[in-house]
């Protein structure tokens, strides 16, 4: 009784306080509205958001083709005028332009020390210093020395050379050093399994691998699977000496710094590439089957750089935080845009990025707090985690702070839709959230997978940033569409860039047609100079996915899109995600997953549909905080995550949560999972269940949990 009275009293005071705040905000709005109307000019923002970005240039019963209406911007024109058509020419030019400006930065690790945790366990933590910077002149000299050092060691005779390393300054130095010798770099994700790594190395027949101290131990297993590898260049660790004992005989190990030293005194000639030479064989993360090597020429990449310089506003004082895998074309392209435009890149990793990262000492600052970046790239999974982290923190903050946050969130959202910013709320309510990423981030570029409108909106509002979505594939040099900076919508990926055309083709089987109203729908086909020459040593697959028409190269994406009236596109389906249930209903598994992922309880999800059944089932990696909350409400206490995941009561409660979320998302009855299995293990690239960009590897997940899928259908 006393508890109920206390809760009622708390509720009364919170309601009263919020009512008072609403009254004050109403008065504040009345007094400040004329000022903000003049200063912020909201009608201009609304007009810019609605403007036409692309128009159809060809229409028919089977296809419709769209093209950007935007002209090239100054950097695009400059690259054309200077005849810069290779990455080697590009960096030589910018090194002269930005000579003494900061280029690549690495944070100094001073020591690794033991730290006692509250639970009595001891973890190794980094004692970290400041960022150490290399200028454009320094980086150009290092690239040249690395290039000549490779020649001195006799490592330039085989055209292909693998870079298998985490994201760091040496990765870019090695890559651009290779370009100076017209070597083709083969990029392989550091998170792939042994078989996939060996496949990429063997298929490209390389004899030299560039790797790092942290990844070198993998080669104790791998060397027996890659017979042709005779030389390994390794990037050294800041603290630990590298142990090269115990490896297969006949393989030579060379420290990265030794290649540089050898090149410093070398006069070996360099062989610059031509524009149509292959710069990269980039192995896709393989969401379906074995990774494929995509051939990307220098011209492909430079063309994509022009497009991104047209699409993204770059400022002279920008600073970029680099942490996503450089083996992904999306991150490589973003960082190459930084190099091209004089934006310094400070390197980081998930282990050290924010103050609460796992390797940062208690009381010390993470990389973002030291670097104060203004822009960074992200994949939707990272933004989903940021969004869920905000929700958890608010929920734990108490009923009063929760009410204040919800009021401020809805207040800002209301004014944002009208074209206004809210500086007072940004500073005093969302200021702490902004500081997580250093306090100065203005743009987050998001790609690699669909971003839900809910996450897009929450990150935009709580971090006070512009979130720009893009769409592209490795096969199109990560370049197809980019959101306009003025576009205030969510759920879309922007209009075609200035360097490519985008076509929709009818997909009759699923009922998507270009004659659909109000929006034409169909399979997305991309054409232009960003389209790859094809897949390495896979002529049949190349012929299936690529084609030439009217002097332009085109790629069939397998994604389904719909064009809106302003020329922007929304990705609505994927061919490979479509299953037909027993009664003939088509279910887009990807669409169902993206809707259910907005449920706070869901950390990750894979929906499966059996053609002989009338409903789908779901494998769910739960968020532990919300799972514990469900268990407590059921009266279940003292259980670990695995025990909760195997509890039938908890499973049933989770399924009910998913059903409620599905109804809110207007999913059809046959799309809603009829059974669920909770998975205690986090799906990671190391397990082979998601790609390096954290896309589901649907077939691998299905194979791993086939018994559970059978059990769900049997029940």
XYZ file of C-alpha atoms in Angstrom:
715
model
C 0.000 0.000 0.000
C 2.839 2.370 0.964
C 4.670 1.540 -2.287
C 1.541 2.267 -4.356
C 1.050 5.609 -2.555
C 4.694 6.509 -3.206
C 4.358 5.655 -6.905
C 1.168 7.705 -7.159
C 2.910 10.658 -5.474
C 5.898 10.374 -7.850
C 3.546 10.205 -10.819
C 1.718 13.305 -9.577
C 4.909 15.362 -9.192
C 6.239 14.226 -12.585
C 2.937 15.106 -14.302
C 2.904 18.487 -12.566
C 6.527 19.204 -13.503
C 5.978 18.266 -17.163
C 2.846 20.428 -17.285
C 4.896 23.351 -15.943
C 7.640 22.719 -18.500
C 5.065 22.580 -21.304
C 3.657 25.918 -20.164
C 7.139 27.471 -20.045
C 7.993 26.051 -23.475
C 4.776 27.558 -24.866
C 5.762 30.996 -23.553
C 9.344 30.496 -24.826
C 8.014 29.539 -28.284
C 5.811 32.639 -28.422
C 8.678 34.959 -27.484
C 11.365 33.392 -29.681
C 9.313 32.359 -32.726
C 9.827 35.634 -34.673
C 13.581 35.504 -34.014
C 13.963 31.882 -35.133
C 11.693 32.532 -38.130
C 14.078 35.237 -39.384
C 17.341 33.514 -38.440
C 16.539 29.942 -39.485
C 14.342 30.617 -42.559
C 12.481 27.281 -42.262
C 10.603 27.696 -45.561
C 13.941 27.453 -47.391
C 14.765 24.160 -45.635
C 11.374 22.688 -46.479
C 11.707 23.795 -50.111
C 15.238 22.337 -50.370
C 14.021 19.038 -48.926
C 11.237 18.796 -51.524
C 13.310 19.772 -54.577
C 13.567 17.406 -57.562
C 16.886 15.506 -57.414
C 16.534 13.201 -60.434
C 14.205 12.783 -63.403
C 13.297 9.900 -65.722
C 15.240 10.054 -69.006
C 13.614 6.972 -70.575
C 10.261 5.277 -69.895
C 8.648 2.113 -71.193
C 6.343 -0.727 -70.195
C 9.266 -2.830 -68.919
C 11.840 -0.276 -67.677
C 12.261 3.305 -66.459
C 15.662 5.052 -66.180
C 16.466 8.007 -63.894
C 19.373 10.479 -63.956
C 20.526 13.167 -61.504
C 19.613 16.782 -62.296
C 22.577 18.159 -60.317
C 25.638 19.609 -62.100
C 29.212 18.579 -61.187
C 30.700 20.556 -58.288
C 34.149 22.255 -58.250
C 36.230 19.213 -57.165
C 34.632 17.036 -59.868
C 35.433 19.682 -62.490
C 38.995 20.077 -61.183
C 39.695 16.340 -61.447
C 38.430 16.402 -65.036
C 40.508 19.478 -65.875
C 43.692 18.055 -64.296
C 43.131 14.722 -66.106
C 43.314 12.801 -62.824
C 42.095 9.314 -63.675
C 44.158 7.073 -61.339
C 44.615 6.936 -57.562
C 48.371 7.388 -58.013
C 47.812 10.684 -59.882
C 45.200 11.705 -57.328
C 47.452 11.407 -54.281
C 50.498 12.943 -56.007
C 48.317 15.949 -56.828
C 46.775 16.370 -53.336
C 50.192 15.916 -51.656
C 51.318 19.086 -53.446
C 48.028 20.870 -52.723
C 47.942 20.118 -48.956
C 51.667 19.503 -48.309
C 51.965 20.460 -44.602
C 48.353 19.818 -43.596
C 47.532 16.925 -41.238
C 46.774 13.764 -43.187
C 46.803 10.500 -41.187
C 46.710 10.321 -37.386
C 47.348 7.401 -35.030
C 46.760 7.588 -31.290
C 49.775 6.724 -29.204
C 49.440 3.741 -26.839
C 51.743 4.439 -23.874
C 51.257 1.191 -21.943
C 48.935 -1.746 -21.268
C 48.106 -2.012 -17.588
C 46.029 -4.272 -15.333
C 42.790 -2.733 -14.055
C 40.767 -4.236 -11.209
C 37.034 -4.440 -11.981
C 34.221 -4.053 -9.397
C 33.552 -7.813 -9.676
C 37.165 -8.600 -8.704
C 38.324 -9.592 -12.199
C 41.383 -7.992 -13.796
C 41.324 -6.685 -17.389
C 44.121 -5.329 -19.549
C 43.515 -1.671 -20.408
C 45.412 0.833 -22.542
C 47.057 3.937 -21.143
C 46.776 6.235 -24.147
C 48.355 9.485 -25.242
C 47.570 11.987 -27.968
C 47.178 11.569 -31.719
C 50.451 11.633 -33.657
C 49.993 13.115 -37.116
C 51.712 12.674 -40.453
C 51.384 15.488 -43.003
C 50.464 14.950 -46.658
C 54.153 15.351 -47.543
C 55.115 12.749 -44.902
C 52.498 10.292 -46.141
C 53.499 10.762 -49.796
C 57.128 10.090 -48.864
C 56.157 6.957 -46.907
C 54.017 5.687 -49.810
C 56.923 6.232 -52.221
C 59.401 4.531 -49.854
C 57.053 1.570 -49.347
C 56.599 1.272 -53.103
C 60.352 1.312 -53.754
C 60.969 -0.984 -50.769
C 58.690 -3.612 -52.337
C 60.798 -3.339 -55.494
C 64.064 -3.707 -53.537
C 62.760 -6.866 -51.877
C 61.763 -8.220 -55.296
C 58.041 -8.203 -54.481
C 56.693 -6.399 -57.563
C 56.922 -9.216 -60.105
C 53.509 -10.711 -59.270
C 50.827 -8.139 -60.061
C 48.497 -9.131 -57.168
C 49.343 -8.469 -53.522
C 47.028 -9.101 -50.534
C 46.309 -6.592 -47.771
C 44.839 -8.441 -44.813
C 44.853 -5.992 -41.910
C 42.629 -3.967 -39.626
C 41.919 -0.295 -40.398
C 44.980 1.853 -39.656
C 47.276 4.429 -41.289
C 49.672 1.741 -42.587
C 46.797 0.175 -44.558
C 46.414 3.328 -46.663
C 50.180 3.828 -46.975
C 50.581 0.239 -48.206
C 47.649 0.468 -50.635
C 48.716 3.727 -52.266
C 52.348 2.538 -52.249
C 51.221 -0.492 -54.272
C 49.307 1.753 -56.684
C 52.561 3.611 -57.449
C 53.967 0.320 -58.831
C 50.734 -0.562 -60.652
C 50.236 -3.486 -58.282
C 46.682 -4.724 -57.792
C 45.779 -4.951 -54.121
C 43.551 -7.833 -53.054
C 41.466 -6.844 -50.031
C 40.114 -9.491 -47.673
C 38.119 -8.825 -44.507
C 40.057 -9.442 -41.303
C 36.920 -11.012 -39.814
C 36.410 -13.752 -42.418
C 36.879 -17.412 -41.547
C 40.021 -19.330 -42.548
C 38.467 -21.001 -45.597
C 37.195 -17.716 -47.050
C 40.572 -16.017 -46.465
C 42.447 -18.907 -48.073
C 40.013 -18.861 -51.005
C 40.818 -15.208 -51.773
C 44.573 -15.697 -51.428
C 44.644 -18.870 -53.538
C 42.306 -17.627 -56.256
C 44.432 -14.509 -56.834
C 47.664 -16.585 -56.708
C 49.538 -14.094 -54.546
C 52.998 -14.762 -53.146
C 53.054 -11.726 -50.789
C 50.633 -10.823 -47.990
C 50.648 -7.552 -46.048
C 49.159 -8.112 -42.589
C 49.495 -6.843 -39.010
C 50.929 -7.915 -35.664
C 47.444 -8.732 -34.354
C 46.452 -10.886 -37.338
C 49.784 -12.586 -37.998
C 49.065 -15.543 -35.641
C 46.182 -16.532 -37.986
C 48.826 -17.515 -40.524
C 50.118 -20.318 -38.325
C 46.978 -22.121 -39.455
C 46.543 -20.469 -42.844
C 50.002 -21.040 -44.343
C 49.315 -24.742 -44.822
C 46.255 -23.747 -46.918
C 48.011 -21.109 -49.094
C 50.949 -22.833 -50.756
C 52.082 -19.908 -52.935
C 52.607 -17.376 -50.130
C 56.372 -16.914 -49.612
C 56.566 -13.445 -48.039
C 54.609 -11.817 -45.229
C 55.015 -8.110 -44.454
C 53.639 -7.295 -41.011
C 52.668 -3.936 -39.497
C 54.255 -3.738 -36.057
C 52.459 -3.224 -32.727
C 53.117 -0.063 -30.697
C 53.976 -2.014 -27.536
C 54.650 -5.702 -28.180
C 57.496 -7.167 -30.282
C 56.198 -9.515 -33.003
C 56.992 -13.205 -32.611
C 57.698 -14.785 -36.016
C 58.767 -18.194 -34.717
C 56.826 -21.422 -35.214
C 55.606 -20.700 -38.750
C 55.933 -22.845 -41.848
C 59.485 -23.056 -43.176
C 60.375 -21.206 -46.349
C 58.203 -18.148 -45.602
C 60.019 -14.825 -45.173
C 58.768 -12.284 -42.584
C 59.520 -8.588 -43.120
C 58.538 -5.777 -40.699
C 56.570 -2.968 -42.372
C 59.158 -0.434 -41.159
C 61.959 -2.417 -42.858
C 60.218 -2.078 -46.228
C 60.057 1.701 -45.627
C 63.749 1.848 -44.592
C 64.798 -0.149 -47.634
C 62.819 2.218 -49.849
C 64.186 5.406 -48.254
C 67.568 4.957 -49.939
C 66.258 3.296 -53.086
C 66.179 4.874 -56.536
C 64.121 2.067 -58.048
C 61.850 3.290 -60.813
C 58.096 3.193 -60.378
C 55.513 2.091 -62.917
C 52.379 4.254 -62.629
C 49.061 2.661 -63.570
C 46.745 3.531 -66.449
C 43.119 4.415 -65.757
C 41.729 1.065 -66.953
C 44.219 -0.984 -64.901
C 42.736 -2.971 -62.013
C 43.431 -1.139 -58.730
C 41.667 -3.576 -56.392
C 40.294 -7.077 -56.391
C 37.878 -6.603 -53.528
C 36.448 -9.745 -52.009
C 32.841 -9.229 -51.006
C 31.816 -10.286 -47.532
C 29.831 -13.114 -49.068
C 26.294 -12.837 -47.657
C 25.475 -15.695 -50.038
C 28.039 -18.425 -50.600
C 31.787 -18.072 -51.205
C 33.193 -14.494 -51.362
C 33.597 -13.181 -54.928
C 36.495 -10.996 -56.059
C 35.159 -7.785 -57.635
C 37.465 -6.081 -60.161
C 37.672 -2.319 -59.551
C 39.760 -0.176 -61.901
C 41.436 3.125 -61.043
C 38.856 4.818 -63.271
C 35.968 3.164 -61.370
C 37.272 4.511 -58.056
C 38.178 8.021 -59.263
C 34.716 8.300 -60.876
C 33.108 7.333 -57.556
C 35.249 9.954 -55.772
C 33.869 12.613 -58.132
C 30.320 11.530 -57.300
C 30.864 11.684 -53.531
C 32.493 15.112 -53.789
C 29.352 16.237 -55.642
C 27.003 14.705 -53.068
C 28.580 15.453 -49.665
C 29.367 18.919 -48.352
C 32.987 18.952 -47.146
C 34.305 21.791 -44.954
C 37.879 23.005 -44.562
C 37.934 22.231 -40.811
C 36.423 18.730 -41.032
C 38.072 15.799 -39.211
C 37.216 12.178 -40.060
C 37.142 9.253 -37.607
C 38.223 6.067 -39.412
C 37.299 2.725 -37.860
C 35.183 0.619 -40.265
C 37.045 -2.068 -42.284
C 39.091 -0.563 -45.125
C 38.583 -3.875 -46.915
C 35.005 -2.625 -47.482
C 34.782 -0.385 -50.570
C 32.484 1.998 -48.683
C 35.116 2.897 -46.043
C 37.958 2.940 -48.578
C 35.989 5.363 -50.729
C 35.068 7.610 -47.764
C 38.700 7.816 -46.622
C 39.910 8.418 -50.181
C 37.467 11.357 -50.398
C 39.112 12.691 -47.218
C 42.579 12.355 -48.776
C 41.346 14.091 -51.930
C 39.769 17.026 -50.102
C 42.378 17.607 -47.397
C 40.340 16.218 -44.494
C 42.586 14.656 -41.801
C 41.785 11.027 -40.848
C 42.246 9.955 -37.231
C 42.236 6.167 -36.834
C 40.348 4.312 -34.134
C 38.848 0.914 -33.351
C 35.733 -0.327 -31.520
C 38.038 -1.249 -28.599
C 39.132 2.359 -28.022
C 36.610 4.615 -29.792
C 34.542 5.991 -26.888
C 35.220 6.585 -23.193
C 33.417 3.365 -22.224
C 35.168 1.153 -24.830
C 36.577 -2.108 -23.506
C 40.311 -1.210 -23.746
C 40.073 2.343 -22.332
C 41.252 2.799 -18.738
C 38.680 3.989 -16.252
C 38.711 7.784 -16.171
C 40.557 8.034 -19.504
C 39.238 9.387 -22.775
C 38.312 7.363 -25.829
C 39.577 8.269 -29.291
C 36.504 10.328 -30.235
C 36.838 12.504 -27.111
C 40.468 13.254 -28.026
C 40.045 13.615 -31.800
C 36.711 15.561 -31.818
C 35.738 14.325 -35.309
C 33.158 16.151 -37.407
C 32.268 13.252 -39.701
C 32.391 9.475 -39.689
C 30.944 6.465 -41.462
C 28.720 3.872 -39.825
C 26.719 0.796 -40.662
C 23.096 0.492 -39.441
C 23.996 -2.060 -36.754
C 26.232 0.515 -35.026
C 23.523 3.180 -35.163
C 20.949 0.641 -33.911
C 23.199 -0.023 -30.908
C 23.633 3.697 -30.245
C 19.840 4.125 -30.413
C 19.176 1.197 -28.071
C 21.930 2.424 -25.737
C 20.205 5.808 -25.484
C 16.860 4.106 -24.741
C 18.391 1.912 -22.021
C 20.134 4.856 -20.358
C 16.922 6.904 -20.367
C 14.924 3.990 -18.953
C 17.421 3.573 -16.091
C 17.543 7.296 -15.303
C 14.311 7.373 -13.313
C 10.745 8.408 -14.010
C 11.378 12.175 -13.869
C 14.400 12.300 -16.196
C 12.625 9.880 -18.523
C 9.641 12.215 -18.747
C 11.927 15.228 -19.401
C 13.762 13.337 -22.150
C 10.542 12.200 -23.842
C 9.157 15.737 -23.752
C 12.367 17.198 -25.228
C 12.544 14.471 -27.897
C 8.971 15.050 -29.072
C 9.417 18.840 -28.834
C 12.505 18.775 -31.074
C 10.901 16.303 -33.488
C 7.862 18.588 -33.874
C 9.938 21.683 -34.653
C 12.356 19.755 -36.868
C 9.465 18.666 -39.110
C 8.537 22.333 -39.486
C 12.079 23.225 -40.563
C 13.463 24.623 -37.289
C 16.442 23.743 -35.109
C 16.217 23.825 -31.291
C 19.563 25.176 -29.941
C 18.408 25.371 -26.300
C 17.234 21.725 -26.232
C 20.325 20.611 -28.181
C 22.636 22.148 -25.598
C 20.905 21.335 -22.326
C 19.086 18.052 -23.023
C 21.062 16.345 -25.798
C 24.472 17.881 -25.079
C 25.670 14.864 -23.059
C 24.676 12.439 -25.840
C 26.666 14.503 -28.355
C 29.801 14.261 -26.205
C 29.903 10.461 -26.624
C 31.382 10.985 -30.114
C 33.482 13.997 -29.156
C 30.860 16.743 -29.318
C 31.549 18.051 -32.832
C 30.140 15.395 -35.192
C 27.939 17.050 -37.826
C 27.576 14.265 -40.425
C 27.265 10.496 -40.125
C 27.402 8.686 -43.473
C 25.488 5.426 -43.245
C 25.495 2.536 -45.705
C 26.037 -1.194 -46.070
C 22.477 -2.229 -45.135
C 18.998 -0.665 -44.649
C 18.661 1.853 -41.803
C 15.257 1.908 -40.107
C 13.410 5.268 -40.009
C 13.136 4.989 -36.194
C 16.910 4.679 -35.705
C 17.591 7.364 -38.333
C 15.294 9.809 -36.532
C 16.554 9.046 -33.028
C 20.264 9.339 -33.901
C 19.581 12.560 -35.819
C 17.665 14.094 -32.904
C 19.687 12.847 -29.912
C 23.174 13.309 -31.398
C 22.195 16.541 -33.205
C 23.747 15.353 -36.470
C 22.813 14.993 -40.124
C 22.520 11.296 -40.997
C 23.095 10.741 -44.721
C 22.175 7.361 -46.156
C 23.689 6.040 -49.329
C 23.236 2.975 -51.491
C 25.761 1.120 -53.572
C 27.488 -2.223 -53.930
C 31.068 -3.367 -54.266
C 30.191 -4.066 -57.920
C 29.306 -0.370 -58.390
C 32.254 0.967 -56.325
C 29.865 1.672 -53.439
C 28.339 4.389 -55.581
C 24.721 4.539 -56.752
C 22.728 6.975 -54.613
C 23.431 9.455 -51.798
C 20.873 11.410 -49.787
C 20.866 15.147 -50.356
C 22.041 17.028 -47.252
C 18.758 18.980 -47.262
C 16.541 15.870 -47.513
C 14.580 15.631 -44.260
C 12.948 12.278 -45.000
C 13.826 8.841 -43.593
C 13.573 5.343 -45.049
C 15.026 6.394 -48.418
C 18.584 6.303 -49.798
C 18.609 9.413 -51.965
C 18.758 10.025 -55.711
C 21.223 8.675 -58.306
C 24.655 10.323 -58.104
C 25.993 12.542 -60.859
C 28.043 9.749 -62.472
C 25.529 6.938 -62.964
C 22.052 6.159 -64.232
C 19.583 4.021 -62.306
C 17.008 1.833 -63.986
C 14.073 -0.164 -62.664
C 13.033 -3.340 -64.498
C 9.777 -5.248 -64.001
C 9.925 -8.281 -61.708
C 6.701 -9.978 -62.686
C 7.008 -12.916 -60.267
C 6.584 -10.689 -57.235
C 4.317 -8.148 -58.925
C 6.739 -5.210 -59.056
C 6.272 -3.135 -62.223
C 7.469 0.221 -63.495
C 3.851 1.055 -64.349
C 2.803 0.785 -60.666
C 1.226 3.922 -59.220
C 1.981 6.225 -57.532
C 5.601 4.980 -57.587
C 7.334 2.905 -60.304
C 8.778 -0.287 -58.768
C 11.182 -2.961 -59.971
C 14.652 -4.488 -59.810
C 17.415 -1.869 -59.586
C 19.967 -1.891 -62.414
C 22.900 0.559 -62.224
C 24.819 1.860 -65.230
C 27.901 4.056 -65.598
C 31.658 4.358 -65.154
C 31.444 3.125 -61.542
C 30.322 -0.358 -62.659
C 32.993 -3.041 -62.246
C 34.468 -5.064 -65.105
C 33.105 -8.136 -63.329
C 34.142 -10.946 -61.001
C 37.679 -12.313 -60.882
C 37.886 -15.705 -62.642
C 34.070 -16.051 -62.721
C 33.109 -15.402 -66.373
C 29.691 -17.095 -66.130
C 28.648 -15.136 -63.024
C 29.981 -11.934 -64.630
C 27.896 -12.578 -67.742
C 24.818 -13.234 -65.576
C 25.035 -10.014 -63.518
C 26.720 -7.497 -65.878
C 25.915 -6.344 -69.411
C 26.778 -3.630 -71.952
C 24.167 -1.385 -73.540
C 24.591 1.794 -75.604
C 28.279 2.003 -74.681
C 27.532 1.852 -70.945
C 28.205 -0.950 -68.462
C 25.295 -2.077 -66.287
C 24.918 -4.240 -63.172
C 21.803 -6.092 -61.970
C 21.665 -5.605 -58.192
C 18.917 -8.048 -57.164
C 17.467 -5.263 -54.977
C 13.936 -3.967 -55.495
C 13.313 -0.233 -55.343
C 10.606 2.338 -55.873
C 11.202 5.848 -57.223
C 9.423 8.756 -55.564
C 8.255 11.952 -57.253
C 11.407 13.898 -56.283
C 13.687 11.299 -57.913
C 14.754 9.596 -54.657
C 14.607 5.843 -54.281
C 13.474 3.566 -51.478
C 14.770 -0.009 -51.224
C 11.679 -2.123 -50.588
C 12.753 -5.727 -51.176
C 15.466 -8.102 -52.334
C 15.056 -10.981 -54.782
C 17.075 -13.427 -52.703
C 15.062 -12.615 -49.560
C 11.733 -13.590 -51.082
C 10.067 -16.867 -50.053
C 6.714 -18.304 -51.126
C 4.684 -19.927 -48.341
C 2.353 -22.929 -48.670
C -0.731 -20.933 -49.661
C 1.141 -18.869 -52.252
C 1.843 -15.736 -50.169
C 5.197 -14.061 -50.829
C 7.183 -12.940 -47.767
C 10.158 -10.591 -47.963
C 12.317 -11.876 -45.108
C 14.531 -8.765 -45.158
C 11.513 -6.457 -44.841
C 10.122 -8.432 -41.884
C 13.547 -8.408 -40.183
C 13.991 -4.650 -40.616
C 10.572 -4.004 -39.045
C 11.089 -6.390 -36.119
C 14.602 -5.042 -35.470
C 13.011 -1.819 -34.244
C 11.751 -3.762 -31.211
C 14.102 -2.766 -28.322
C 14.313 -6.417 -27.299
C 15.948 -7.449 -30.596
C 19.725 -7.191 -30.957
C 19.713 -9.220 -34.180
C 17.168 -11.376 -36.001
C 16.915 -13.882 -38.831
C 13.451 -14.781 -40.158
C 13.041 -18.100 -41.968
C 10.200 -19.258 -44.184
C 9.509 -22.845 -45.263
C 7.677 -23.167 -48.600
C 5.697 -26.124 -47.170
C 4.412 -24.148 -44.154
C 1.909 -21.336 -43.716
C 3.986 -19.096 -41.423
C 7.543 -17.900 -40.759
C 9.742 -18.498 -37.703
C 12.432 -16.286 -36.170
C 15.881 -16.732 -34.641
C 16.506 -13.814 -32.265
C 19.644 -12.568 -30.523
C 18.044 -10.696 -27.589
C 19.151 -7.516 -25.855
C 20.087 -8.737 -22.366
C 18.814 -5.649 -20.537
C 15.294 -6.037 -21.948
C 15.384 -9.838 -21.616
C 16.218 -9.490 -17.898
C 13.295 -7.075 -17.569
C 10.900 -9.599 -19.164
C 12.208 -12.360 -16.887
C 11.731 -10.185 -13.781
C 8.142 -9.419 -14.821
C 7.589 -13.183 -15.099
C 9.052 -13.704 -11.620
C 12.190 -15.396 -12.985
C 15.387 -14.279 -11.213
C 18.994 -15.429 -10.790
C 19.304 -16.881 -14.308
C 22.113 -16.182 -16.775
C 21.546 -15.265 -20.440
C 21.768 -18.835 -21.716
C 19.279 -20.100 -19.129
C 16.831 -17.311 -20.000
C 17.165 -18.061 -23.725
C 16.216 -21.694 -23.075
C 13.259 -20.838 -20.833
C 9.927 -21.544 -22.564
C 8.071 -18.875 -20.556
C 10.580 -16.223 -21.616
C 10.475 -17.491 -25.219
C 6.690 -17.167 -25.263
C 6.846 -13.628 -23.826
C 9.408 -12.601 -26.455
C 7.219 -14.004 -29.229
C 4.339 -11.880 -27.923
C 6.581 -8.789 -28.029
C 7.455 -9.555 -31.654
C 3.790 -10.034 -32.551
C 2.942 -6.636 -31.000
C 5.816 -4.979 -32.902
C 4.713 -6.670 -36.143
C 1.172 -5.327 -35.707
C 2.500 -1.803 -35.064
C 4.511 -2.139 -38.293
C 1.398 -3.243 -40.229
C 2.855 -6.614 -41.207
C 0.465 -9.147 -42.735
C -0.644 -12.096 -40.605
C 1.375 -14.591 -42.689
C 4.504 -12.418 -42.281
C 4.412 -12.520 -38.475
C 6.649 -15.256 -36.990
C 4.667 -18.102 -35.467
C 7.526 -19.318 -33.273
C 10.819 -17.951 -31.960
C 14.180 -19.326 -30.795
C 16.371 -17.141 -28.564
C 20.101 -17.339 -29.332
C 22.452 -16.544 -26.455
C 25.532 -16.098 -28.664
C 26.150 -12.760 -30.411
C 26.368 -13.233 -34.177
C 29.731 -11.933 -35.322
C 31.780 -12.017 -38.540
C 34.193 -14.407 -36.769
C 31.373 -16.945 -36.437
C 30.597 -16.619 -40.143
C 26.955 -15.703 -39.444
C 27.163 -12.047 -40.511
C 29.379 -10.219 -42.982
C 31.995 -7.618 -42.004
C 29.279 -5.006 -42.680
C 27.025 -7.050 -40.317
C 24.599 -8.188 -43.011
C 23.030 -11.561 -42.296
C 24.574 -14.588 -43.976
C 21.162 -16.193 -44.195
C 22.284 -19.614 -45.399
C 24.986 -19.906 -42.716
C 22.506 -18.962 -39.952
C 19.993 -21.474 -41.298
C 22.560 -24.284 -41.386
C 23.793 -23.545 -37.863
C 20.290 -23.528 -36.367
C 18.568 -26.100 -38.624
C 17.621 -28.319 -35.675
C 16.028 -25.355 -33.880
C 14.150 -24.363 -37.051
C 12.829 -27.932 -37.327
C 11.798 -27.837 -33.655
C 9.920 -24.540 -34.103
C 7.951 -25.875 -37.043
C 7.282 -29.170 -35.251
C 5.870 -27.312 -32.259
